[in-house]
Coordinates of C-alpha atoms in Angstrom, one line a residue:
Chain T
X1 CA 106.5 68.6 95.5
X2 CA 107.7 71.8 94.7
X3 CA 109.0 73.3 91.5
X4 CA 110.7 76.3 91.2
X5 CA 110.6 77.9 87.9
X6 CA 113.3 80.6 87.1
X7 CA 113.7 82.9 83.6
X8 CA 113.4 86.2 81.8
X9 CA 111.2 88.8 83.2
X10 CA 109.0 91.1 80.8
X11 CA 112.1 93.1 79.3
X12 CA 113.7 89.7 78.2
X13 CA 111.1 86.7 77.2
X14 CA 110.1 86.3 73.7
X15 CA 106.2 84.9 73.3
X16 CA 107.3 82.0 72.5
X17 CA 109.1 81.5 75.8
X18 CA 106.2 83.4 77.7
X19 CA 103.5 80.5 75.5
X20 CA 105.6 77.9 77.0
X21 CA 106.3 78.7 80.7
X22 CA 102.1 79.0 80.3
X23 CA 102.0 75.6 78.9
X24 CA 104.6 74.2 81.9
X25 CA 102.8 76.0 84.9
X26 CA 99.9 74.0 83.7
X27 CA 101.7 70.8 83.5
X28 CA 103.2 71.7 86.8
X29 CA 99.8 72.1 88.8
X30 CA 98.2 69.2 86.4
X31 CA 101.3 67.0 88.1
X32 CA 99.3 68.5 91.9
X33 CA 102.7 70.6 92.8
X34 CA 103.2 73.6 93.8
X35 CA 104.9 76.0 91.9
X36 CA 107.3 78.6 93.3
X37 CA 108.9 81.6 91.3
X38 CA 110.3 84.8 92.0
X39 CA 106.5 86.5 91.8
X40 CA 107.1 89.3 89.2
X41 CA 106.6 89.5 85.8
X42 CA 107.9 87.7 82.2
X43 CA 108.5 84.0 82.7
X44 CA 107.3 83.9 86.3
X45 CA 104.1 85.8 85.7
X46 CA 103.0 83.1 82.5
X47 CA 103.8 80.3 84.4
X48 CA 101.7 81.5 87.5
X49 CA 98.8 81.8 85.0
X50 CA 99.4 78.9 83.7
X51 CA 98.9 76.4 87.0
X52 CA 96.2 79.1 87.9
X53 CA 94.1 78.0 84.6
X54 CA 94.7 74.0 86.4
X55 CA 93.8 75.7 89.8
X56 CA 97.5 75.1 91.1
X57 CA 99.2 76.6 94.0
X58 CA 101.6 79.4 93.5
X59 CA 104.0 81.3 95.5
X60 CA 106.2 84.2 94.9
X61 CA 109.2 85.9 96.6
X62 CA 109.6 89.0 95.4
X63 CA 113.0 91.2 95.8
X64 CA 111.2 93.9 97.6
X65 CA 109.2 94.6 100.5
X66 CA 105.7 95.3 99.2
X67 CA 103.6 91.9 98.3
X68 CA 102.2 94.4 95.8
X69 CA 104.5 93.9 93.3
X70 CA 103.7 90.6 92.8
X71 CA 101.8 89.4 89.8
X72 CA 98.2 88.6 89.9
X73 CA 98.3 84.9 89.7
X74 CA 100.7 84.6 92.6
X75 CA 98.3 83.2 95.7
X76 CA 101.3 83.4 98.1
X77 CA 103.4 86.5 98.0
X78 CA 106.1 86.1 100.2
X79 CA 108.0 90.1 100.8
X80 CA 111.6 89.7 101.7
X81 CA 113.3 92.8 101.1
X82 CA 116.8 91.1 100.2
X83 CA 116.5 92.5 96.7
X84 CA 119.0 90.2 94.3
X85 CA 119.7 87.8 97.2
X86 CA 116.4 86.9 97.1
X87 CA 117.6 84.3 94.2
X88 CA 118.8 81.8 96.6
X89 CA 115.9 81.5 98.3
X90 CA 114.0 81.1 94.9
X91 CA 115.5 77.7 93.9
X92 CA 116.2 77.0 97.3
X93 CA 112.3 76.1 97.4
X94 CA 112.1 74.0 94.5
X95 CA 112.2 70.3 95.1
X96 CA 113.5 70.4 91.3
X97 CA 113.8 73.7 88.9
X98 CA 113.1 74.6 85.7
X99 CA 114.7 77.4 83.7
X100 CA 112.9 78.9 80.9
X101 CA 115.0 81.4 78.7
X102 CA 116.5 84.2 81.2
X103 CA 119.3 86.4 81.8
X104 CA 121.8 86.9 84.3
X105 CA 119.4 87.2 87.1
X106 CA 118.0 83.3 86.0
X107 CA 122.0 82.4 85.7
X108 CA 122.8 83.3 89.2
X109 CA 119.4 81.0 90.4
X110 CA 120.6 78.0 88.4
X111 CA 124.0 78.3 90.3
X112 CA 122.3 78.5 93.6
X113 CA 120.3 76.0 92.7
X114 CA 123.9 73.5 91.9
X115 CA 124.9 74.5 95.2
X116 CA 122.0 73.8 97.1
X117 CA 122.3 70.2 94.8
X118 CA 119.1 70.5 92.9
X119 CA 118.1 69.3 89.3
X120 CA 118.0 71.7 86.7
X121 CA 115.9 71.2 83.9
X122 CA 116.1 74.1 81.1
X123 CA 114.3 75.0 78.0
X124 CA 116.0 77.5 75.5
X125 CA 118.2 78.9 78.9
X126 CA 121.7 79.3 79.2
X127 CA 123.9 76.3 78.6
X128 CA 126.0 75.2 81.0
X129 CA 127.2 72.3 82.6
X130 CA 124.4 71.8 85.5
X131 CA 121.1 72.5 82.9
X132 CA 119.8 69.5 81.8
X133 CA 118.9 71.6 78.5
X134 CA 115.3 69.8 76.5
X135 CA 114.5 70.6 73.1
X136 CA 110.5 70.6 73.4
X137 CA 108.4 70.7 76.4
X138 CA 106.7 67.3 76.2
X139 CA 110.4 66.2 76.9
X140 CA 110.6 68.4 80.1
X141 CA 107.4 67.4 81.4
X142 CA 108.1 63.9 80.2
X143 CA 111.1 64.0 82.8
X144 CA 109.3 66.1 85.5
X145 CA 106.8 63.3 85.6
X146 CA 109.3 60.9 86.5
X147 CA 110.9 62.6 89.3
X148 CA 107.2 62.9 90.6
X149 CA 107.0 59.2 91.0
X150 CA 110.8 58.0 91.4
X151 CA 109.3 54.5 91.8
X152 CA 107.8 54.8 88.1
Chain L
X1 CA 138.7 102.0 95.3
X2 CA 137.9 99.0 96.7
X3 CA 138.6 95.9 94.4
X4 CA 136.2 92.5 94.6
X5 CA 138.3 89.4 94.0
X6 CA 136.4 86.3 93.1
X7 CA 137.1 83.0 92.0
X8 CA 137.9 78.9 92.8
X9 CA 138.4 77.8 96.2
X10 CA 140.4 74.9 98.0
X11 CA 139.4 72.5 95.9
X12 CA 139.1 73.9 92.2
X13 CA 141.8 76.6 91.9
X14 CA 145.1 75.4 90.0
X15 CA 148.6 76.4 91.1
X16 CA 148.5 78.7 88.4
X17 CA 145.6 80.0 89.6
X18 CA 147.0 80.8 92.7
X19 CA 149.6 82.1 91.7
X20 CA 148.6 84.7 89.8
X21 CA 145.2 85.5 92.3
X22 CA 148.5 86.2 94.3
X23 CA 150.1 88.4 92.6
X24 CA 147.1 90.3 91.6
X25 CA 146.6 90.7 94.8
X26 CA 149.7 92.6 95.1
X27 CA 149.6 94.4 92.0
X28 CA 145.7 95.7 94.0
X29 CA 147.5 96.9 97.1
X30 CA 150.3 99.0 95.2
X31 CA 147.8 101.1 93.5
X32 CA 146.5 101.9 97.0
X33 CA 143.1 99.6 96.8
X34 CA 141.2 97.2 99.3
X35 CA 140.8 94.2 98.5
X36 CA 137.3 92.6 98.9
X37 CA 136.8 88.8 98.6
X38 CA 134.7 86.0 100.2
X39 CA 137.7 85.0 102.6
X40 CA 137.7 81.7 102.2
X41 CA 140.3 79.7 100.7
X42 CA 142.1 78.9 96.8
X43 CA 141.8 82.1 95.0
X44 CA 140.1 84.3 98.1
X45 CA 143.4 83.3 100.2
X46 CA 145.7 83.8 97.2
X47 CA 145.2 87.4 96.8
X48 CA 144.9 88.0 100.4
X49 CA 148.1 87.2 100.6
X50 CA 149.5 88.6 97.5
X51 CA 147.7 92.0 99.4
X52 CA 149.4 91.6 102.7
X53 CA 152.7 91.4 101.0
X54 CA 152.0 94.8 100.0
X55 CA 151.2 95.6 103.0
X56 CA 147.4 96.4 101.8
X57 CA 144.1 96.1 103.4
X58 CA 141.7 93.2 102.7
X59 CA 138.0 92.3 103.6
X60 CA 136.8 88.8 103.6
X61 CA 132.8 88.8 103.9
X62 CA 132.4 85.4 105.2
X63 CA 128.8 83.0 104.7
X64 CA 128.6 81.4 108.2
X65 CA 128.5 83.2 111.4
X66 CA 131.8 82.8 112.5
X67 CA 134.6 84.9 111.9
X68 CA 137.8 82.1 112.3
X69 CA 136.5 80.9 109.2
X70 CA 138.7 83.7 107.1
X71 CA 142.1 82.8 105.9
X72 CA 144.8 83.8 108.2
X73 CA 145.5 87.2 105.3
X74 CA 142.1 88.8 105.7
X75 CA 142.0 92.0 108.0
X76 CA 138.5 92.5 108.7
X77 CA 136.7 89.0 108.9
X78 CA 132.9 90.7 107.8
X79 CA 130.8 87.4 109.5
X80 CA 126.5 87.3 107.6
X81 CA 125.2 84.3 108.8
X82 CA 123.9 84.6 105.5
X83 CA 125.5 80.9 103.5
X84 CA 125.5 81.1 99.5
X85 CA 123.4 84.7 99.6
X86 CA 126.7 86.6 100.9
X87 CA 128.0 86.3 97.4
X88 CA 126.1 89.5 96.7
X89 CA 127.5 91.2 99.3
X90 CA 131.1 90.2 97.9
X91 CA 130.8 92.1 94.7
X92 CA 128.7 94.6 95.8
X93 CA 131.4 95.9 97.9
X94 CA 133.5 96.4 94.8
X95 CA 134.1 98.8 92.7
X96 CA 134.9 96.8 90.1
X97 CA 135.8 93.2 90.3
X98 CA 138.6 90.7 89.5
X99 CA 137.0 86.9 88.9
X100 CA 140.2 84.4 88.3
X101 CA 138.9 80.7 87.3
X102 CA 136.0 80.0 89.9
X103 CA 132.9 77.8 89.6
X104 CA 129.4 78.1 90.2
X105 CA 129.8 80.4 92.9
X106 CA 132.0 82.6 91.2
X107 CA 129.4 82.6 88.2
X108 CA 126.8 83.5 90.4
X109 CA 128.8 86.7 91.6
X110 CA 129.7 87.1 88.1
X111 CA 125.8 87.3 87.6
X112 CA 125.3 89.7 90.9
X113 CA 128.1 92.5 89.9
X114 CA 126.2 92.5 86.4
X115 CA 122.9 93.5 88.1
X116 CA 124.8 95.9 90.4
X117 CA 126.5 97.1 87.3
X118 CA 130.4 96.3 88.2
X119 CA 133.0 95.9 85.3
X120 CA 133.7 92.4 85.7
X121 CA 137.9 91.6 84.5
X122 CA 138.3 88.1 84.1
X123 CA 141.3 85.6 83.6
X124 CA 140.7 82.2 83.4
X125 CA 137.3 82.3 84.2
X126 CA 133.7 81.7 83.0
X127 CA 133.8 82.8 79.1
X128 CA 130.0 84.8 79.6
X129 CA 129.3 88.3 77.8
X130 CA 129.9 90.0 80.8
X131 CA 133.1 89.4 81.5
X132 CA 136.0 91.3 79.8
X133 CA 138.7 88.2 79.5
X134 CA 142.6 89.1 79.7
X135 CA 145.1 86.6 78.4
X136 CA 147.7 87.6 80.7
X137 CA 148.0 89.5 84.4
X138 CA 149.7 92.0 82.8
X139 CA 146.6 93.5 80.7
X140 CA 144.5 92.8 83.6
X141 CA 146.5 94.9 85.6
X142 CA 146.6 97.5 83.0
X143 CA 143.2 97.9 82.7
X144 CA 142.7 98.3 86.5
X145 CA 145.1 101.2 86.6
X146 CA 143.2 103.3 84.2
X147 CA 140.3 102.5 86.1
X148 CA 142.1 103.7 88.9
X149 CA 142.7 107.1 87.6
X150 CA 140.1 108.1 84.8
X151 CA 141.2 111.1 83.8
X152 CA 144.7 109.3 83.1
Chain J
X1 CA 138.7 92.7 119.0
X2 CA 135.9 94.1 117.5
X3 CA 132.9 96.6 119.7
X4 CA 129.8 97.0 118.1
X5 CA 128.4 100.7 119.1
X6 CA 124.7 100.3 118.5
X7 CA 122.1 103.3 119.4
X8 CA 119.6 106.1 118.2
X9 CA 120.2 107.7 115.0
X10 CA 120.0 111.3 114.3
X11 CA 115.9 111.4 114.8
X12 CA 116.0 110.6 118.5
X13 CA 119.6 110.8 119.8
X14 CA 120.6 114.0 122.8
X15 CA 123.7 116.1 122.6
X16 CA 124.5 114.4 125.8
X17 CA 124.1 110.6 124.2
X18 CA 125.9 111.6 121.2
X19 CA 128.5 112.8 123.8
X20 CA 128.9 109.8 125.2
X21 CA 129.0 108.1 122.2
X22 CA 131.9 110.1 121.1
X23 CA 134.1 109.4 124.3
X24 CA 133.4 105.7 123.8
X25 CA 134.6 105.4 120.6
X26 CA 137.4 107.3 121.7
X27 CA 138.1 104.4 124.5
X28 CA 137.4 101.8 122.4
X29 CA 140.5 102.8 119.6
X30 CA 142.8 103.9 122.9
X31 CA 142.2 100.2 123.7
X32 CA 143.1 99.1 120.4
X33 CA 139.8 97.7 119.3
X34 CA 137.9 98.2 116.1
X35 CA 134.8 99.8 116.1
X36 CA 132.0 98.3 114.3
X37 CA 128.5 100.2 113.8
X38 CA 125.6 100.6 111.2
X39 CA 127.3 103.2 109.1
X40 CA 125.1 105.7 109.5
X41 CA 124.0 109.0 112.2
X42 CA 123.7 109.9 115.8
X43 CA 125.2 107.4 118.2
X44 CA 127.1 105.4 115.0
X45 CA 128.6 108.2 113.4
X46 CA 129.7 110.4 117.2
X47 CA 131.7 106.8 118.1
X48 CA 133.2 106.7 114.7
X49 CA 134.3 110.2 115.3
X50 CA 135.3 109.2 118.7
X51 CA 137.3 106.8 117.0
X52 CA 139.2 108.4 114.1
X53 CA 140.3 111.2 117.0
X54 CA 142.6 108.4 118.1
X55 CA 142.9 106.6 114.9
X56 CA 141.0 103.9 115.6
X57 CA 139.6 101.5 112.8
X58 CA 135.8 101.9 111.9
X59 CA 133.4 99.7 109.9
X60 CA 130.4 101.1 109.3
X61 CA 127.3 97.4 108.0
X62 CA 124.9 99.7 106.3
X63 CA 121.4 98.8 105.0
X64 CA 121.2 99.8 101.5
X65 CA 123.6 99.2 98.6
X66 CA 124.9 102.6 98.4
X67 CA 128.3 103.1 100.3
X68 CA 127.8 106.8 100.0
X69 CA 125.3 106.2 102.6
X70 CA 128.2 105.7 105.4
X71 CA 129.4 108.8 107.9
X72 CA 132.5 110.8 106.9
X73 CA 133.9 108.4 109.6
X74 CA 133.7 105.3 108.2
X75 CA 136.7 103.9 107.4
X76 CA 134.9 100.7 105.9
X77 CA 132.0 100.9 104.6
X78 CA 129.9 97.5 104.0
X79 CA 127.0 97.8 101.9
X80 CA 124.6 94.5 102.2
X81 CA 121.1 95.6 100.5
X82 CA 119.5 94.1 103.5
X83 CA 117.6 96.3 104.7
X84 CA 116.8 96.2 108.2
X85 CA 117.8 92.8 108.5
X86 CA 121.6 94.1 108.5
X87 CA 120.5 94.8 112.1
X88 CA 121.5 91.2 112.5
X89 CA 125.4 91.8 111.0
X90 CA 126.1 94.5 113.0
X91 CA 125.7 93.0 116.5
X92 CA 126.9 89.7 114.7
X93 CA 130.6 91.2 114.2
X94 CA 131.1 92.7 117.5
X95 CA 133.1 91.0 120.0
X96 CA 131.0 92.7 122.8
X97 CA 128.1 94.8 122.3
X98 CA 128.0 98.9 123.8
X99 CA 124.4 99.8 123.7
X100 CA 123.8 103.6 124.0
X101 CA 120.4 105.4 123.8
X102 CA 118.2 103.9 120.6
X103 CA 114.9 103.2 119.7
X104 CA 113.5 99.7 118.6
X105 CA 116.0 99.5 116.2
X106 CA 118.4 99.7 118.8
X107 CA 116.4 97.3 120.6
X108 CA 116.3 94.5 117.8
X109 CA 120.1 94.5 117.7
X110 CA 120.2 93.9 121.6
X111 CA 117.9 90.8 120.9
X112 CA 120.2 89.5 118.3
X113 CA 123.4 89.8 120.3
X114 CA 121.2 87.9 123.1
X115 CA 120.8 85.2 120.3
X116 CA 124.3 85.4 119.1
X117 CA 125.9 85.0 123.0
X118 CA 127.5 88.7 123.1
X119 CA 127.7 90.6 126.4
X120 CA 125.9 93.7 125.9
X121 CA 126.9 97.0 128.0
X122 CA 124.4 99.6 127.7
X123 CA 124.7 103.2 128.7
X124 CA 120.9 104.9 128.7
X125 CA 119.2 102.5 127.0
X126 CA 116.7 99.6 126.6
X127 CA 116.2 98.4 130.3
X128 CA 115.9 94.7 130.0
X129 CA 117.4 91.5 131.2
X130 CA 120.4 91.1 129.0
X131 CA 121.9 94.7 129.4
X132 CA 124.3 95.5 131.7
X133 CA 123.2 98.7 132.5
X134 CA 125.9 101.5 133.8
X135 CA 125.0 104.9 135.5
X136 CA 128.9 106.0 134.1
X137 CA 131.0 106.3 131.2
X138 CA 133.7 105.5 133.1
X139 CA 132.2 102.7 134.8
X140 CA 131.3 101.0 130.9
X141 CA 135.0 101.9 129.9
X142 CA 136.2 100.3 133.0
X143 CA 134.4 97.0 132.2
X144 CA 135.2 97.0 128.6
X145 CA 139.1 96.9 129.6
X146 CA 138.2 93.9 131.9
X147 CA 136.8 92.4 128.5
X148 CA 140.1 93.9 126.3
X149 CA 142.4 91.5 129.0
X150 CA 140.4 88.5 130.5
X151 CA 143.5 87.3 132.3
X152 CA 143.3 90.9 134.1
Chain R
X1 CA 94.7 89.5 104.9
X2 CA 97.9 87.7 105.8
X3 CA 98.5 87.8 110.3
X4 CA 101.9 86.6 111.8
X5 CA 101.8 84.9 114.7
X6 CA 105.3 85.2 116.7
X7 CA 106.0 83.7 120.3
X8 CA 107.6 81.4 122.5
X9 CA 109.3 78.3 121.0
X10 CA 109.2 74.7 123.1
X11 CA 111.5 75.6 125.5
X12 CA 109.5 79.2 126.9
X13 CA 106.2 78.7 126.1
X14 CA 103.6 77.5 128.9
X15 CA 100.8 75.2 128.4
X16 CA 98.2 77.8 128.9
X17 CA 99.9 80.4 126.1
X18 CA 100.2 77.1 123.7
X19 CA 96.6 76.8 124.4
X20 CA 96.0 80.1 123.7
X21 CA 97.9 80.6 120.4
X22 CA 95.7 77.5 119.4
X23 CA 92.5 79.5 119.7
X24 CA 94.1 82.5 117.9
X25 CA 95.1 80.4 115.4
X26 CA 91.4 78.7 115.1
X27 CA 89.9 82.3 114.9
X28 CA 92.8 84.0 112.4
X29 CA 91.5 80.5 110.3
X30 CA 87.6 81.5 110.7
X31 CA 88.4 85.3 109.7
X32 CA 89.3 84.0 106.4
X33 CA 92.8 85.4 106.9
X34 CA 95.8 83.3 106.1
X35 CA 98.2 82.5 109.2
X36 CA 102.1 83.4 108.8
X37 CA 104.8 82.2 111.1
X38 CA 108.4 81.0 112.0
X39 CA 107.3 77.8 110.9
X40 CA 108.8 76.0 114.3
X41 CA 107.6 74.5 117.7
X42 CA 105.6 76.5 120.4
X43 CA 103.2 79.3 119.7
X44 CA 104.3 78.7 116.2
X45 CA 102.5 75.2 115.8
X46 CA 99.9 75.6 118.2
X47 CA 98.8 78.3 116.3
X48 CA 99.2 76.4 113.0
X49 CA 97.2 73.8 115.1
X50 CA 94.3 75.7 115.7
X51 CA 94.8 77.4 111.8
X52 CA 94.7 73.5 110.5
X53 CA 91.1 73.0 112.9
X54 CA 88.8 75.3 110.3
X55 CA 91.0 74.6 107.3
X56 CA 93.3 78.0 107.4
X57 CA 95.9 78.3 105.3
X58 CA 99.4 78.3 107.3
X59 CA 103.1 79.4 106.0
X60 CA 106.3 78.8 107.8
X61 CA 109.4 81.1 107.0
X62 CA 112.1 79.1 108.4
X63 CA 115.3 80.0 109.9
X64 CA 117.4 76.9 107.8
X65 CA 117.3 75.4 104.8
X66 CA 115.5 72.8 105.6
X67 CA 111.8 72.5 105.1
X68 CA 111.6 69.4 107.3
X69 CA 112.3 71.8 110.4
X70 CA 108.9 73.2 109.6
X71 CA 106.2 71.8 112.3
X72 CA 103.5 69.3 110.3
X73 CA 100.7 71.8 110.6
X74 CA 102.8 74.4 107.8
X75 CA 101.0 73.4 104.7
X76 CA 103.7 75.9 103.2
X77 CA 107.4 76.1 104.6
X78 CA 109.7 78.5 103.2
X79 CA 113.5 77.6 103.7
X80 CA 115.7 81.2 104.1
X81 CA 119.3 80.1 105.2
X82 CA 119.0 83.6 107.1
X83 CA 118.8 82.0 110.9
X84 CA 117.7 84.9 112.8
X85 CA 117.7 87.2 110.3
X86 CA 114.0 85.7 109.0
X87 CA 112.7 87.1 111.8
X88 CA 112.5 90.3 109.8
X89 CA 110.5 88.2 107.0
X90 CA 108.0 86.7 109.6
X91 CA 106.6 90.3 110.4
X92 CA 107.2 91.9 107.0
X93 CA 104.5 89.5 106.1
X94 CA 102.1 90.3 107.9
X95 CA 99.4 93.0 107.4
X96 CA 99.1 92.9 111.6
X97 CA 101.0 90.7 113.7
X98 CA 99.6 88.9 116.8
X99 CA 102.4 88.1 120.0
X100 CA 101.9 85.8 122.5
X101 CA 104.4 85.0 124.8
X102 CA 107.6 84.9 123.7
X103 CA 111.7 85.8 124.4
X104 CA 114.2 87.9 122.6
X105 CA 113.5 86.4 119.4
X106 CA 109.6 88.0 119.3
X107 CA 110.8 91.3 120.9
X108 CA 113.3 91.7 118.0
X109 CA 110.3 90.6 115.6
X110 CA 108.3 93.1 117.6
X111 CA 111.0 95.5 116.9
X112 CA 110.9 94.9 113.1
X113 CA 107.4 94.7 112.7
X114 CA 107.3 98.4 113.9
X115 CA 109.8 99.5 112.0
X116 CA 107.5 98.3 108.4
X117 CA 104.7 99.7 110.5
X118 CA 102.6 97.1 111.4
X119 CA 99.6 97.1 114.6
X120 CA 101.1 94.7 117.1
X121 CA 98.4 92.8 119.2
X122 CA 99.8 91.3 122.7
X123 CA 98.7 88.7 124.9
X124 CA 101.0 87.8 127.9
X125 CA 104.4 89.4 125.5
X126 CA 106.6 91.8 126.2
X127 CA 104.9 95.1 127.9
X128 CA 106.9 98.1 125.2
X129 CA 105.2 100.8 124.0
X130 CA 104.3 99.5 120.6
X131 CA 102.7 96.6 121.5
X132 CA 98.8 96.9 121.8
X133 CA 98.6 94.4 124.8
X134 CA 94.8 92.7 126.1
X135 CA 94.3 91.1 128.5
X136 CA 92.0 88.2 127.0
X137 CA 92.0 86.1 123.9
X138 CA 87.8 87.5 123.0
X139 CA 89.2 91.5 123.2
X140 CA 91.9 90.5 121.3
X141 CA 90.4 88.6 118.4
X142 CA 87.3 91.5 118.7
X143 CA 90.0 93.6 117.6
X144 CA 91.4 91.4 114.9
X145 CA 88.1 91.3 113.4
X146 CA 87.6 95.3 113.1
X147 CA 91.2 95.0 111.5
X148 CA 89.9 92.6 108.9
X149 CA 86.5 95.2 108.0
X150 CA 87.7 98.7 108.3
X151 CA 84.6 100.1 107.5
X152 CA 82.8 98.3 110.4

């Protein structure tokens, strides 16, 4: 499976939020998924190290054209030079996606992500509608277990 | 100056709605603009109209390949081939943009035209920091004129 | 309908190209069509001139985000952060294809109008299968008007 | 090092260039390098094939959305909703891109790939002045392998 996992870059993320997308990348590569981001820094950069430290699988697909940009716990950098619009394909990726804390560039990806009909599941993100918002992270990876193994 | 319209489509946009994407529209082409939108249906086709009435110009940059897709009011069908992504394209082909109720999609071009740095006038629509919300079409259209001429 | 004018830019285009270029976009507004093209120099911005001299309608599907970027010609300019990958919009939105000098970018667009099922009338340019190569100006304009009234 | 392979799908490709894009593949696989593609039929998963034969790492970047298009030797499929337009992202990829076979599709990725300035290696492809064409599968992985060690 894939999970995408969307949220604030370096100008936005508090540590807390930086400790915890750490703590779910683990979980994510502990779980034998792959984990898909947009590649740069923040959010997306502490949950790369994270499944790194579990000897997960990452990919990133970075806004620009240079695979350089991307952060050095991405194995798969993936250049697409669509800048912003890059977002879709982001969540598009993820079998599931979760949102850690974020901006406007993470609010676009969640709506993406309802249009292409995926599960959202959000830790200290925006709250709307279509984030199934948890209040700790053993909750979130409590529920990402589940949609591992549907038949559990 | 070109002007982005966003919003509901079809199947979410009120009469209301409708109406007044309509006669915002208008109010666009009498102070001389182009109107931008996604030209689809519900709020897209609303203003279009409203804009031909006026005899104004309007752009619909469409998602799939095809350009009979647009509503029977848009000039210059723009086809991308480009699905859910071609929302950035909408608003970044505005100077400044006019989101009237609208769902996810519209949020996510609500998102977009923040990263591209667009003033976002809203009525009826997502209630996010980045949107300046009128009450009525009057102020809205208020606002756009002194946009339209700075220095008045 | 809509002619997409693809070709060199200002690097590698002749005086005698951009000539021609200029003369074709005049045809193409005598005939009523608009004139679609990347935006930018050489072959795009002498057909858009060609154009405008008989008041044609030009839209210019430009790489980078910046409008500014478009010829003095332009009457629409459509910004789509793409990239080269915008090479696909502008061939996408013609009707028919006129193919006049160009390099590989030039080339690419050719391939996608193959893809996308457009005729493709070339004038100096890539010598492969899917151009229909004429030695004439008049010859191309002669077959575009063909195009303009199938029942002709 | 990252190498694209473009080419042929099922419909051009013969069984000798399928044969051959399997060997490539094999050797890309041996080099160490990881294999990028279109993800598809063809030269696409015969390559992927041979990649898959010494335990290469292979990614797809697909035309849809849909990661089920990719062919079963992709350990990693990238959905782009672009359709054609991905052909830019196959080459941009790439730190040199091998061609084998192939119709308008690979000579518009051959265009691209020149444009980002990547080496082009041919076998059997289209005969155009950027493509660095050999006549056998040993000259042409020789040459892949002095790519890899620039010092050698």
């Amino acid at each position: 499976m894939y999970v995408s996992v969307i949220g604030g870059d370096d100008s936005t993320s508090s540590e807390k939020d930086l400790e915890r997308a750490e703590r779910i990348g683990k979980n994510i590569a502990e779980l034998g998924h792959v984990l898909v981001c947009g590649g740069r820094g923040g959010v997306m950069k502490a949950a790369c190290k994270g499944a790194k430290e579990e000897d997960g699988t990452t990919i990133g697909i970075l806004p620009s054209y240079d695979k350089e940009e991307a952060n050095e716990y991405v194995d798969h950098p993936i250049a697409t030079g669509l800048g912003m619009a890059r977002n879709s394909l982001v969540v598009m990726n993820g079998d599931v996606v979760v949102a850690i804390d974020g901006s406007h560039g993470t609010l676009s990806e969640i709506c993406f992500a309802q249009k292409y009909g995926k599960r959202i599941l959000g830790l200290d993100t925006w709250d709307i509608d279509v984030v199934e918002n948890f209040t700790g992270i053993a909750d979130l990876v409590e529920e990402l277990k589940k949609i591992e193994d549907p038949s559990g």
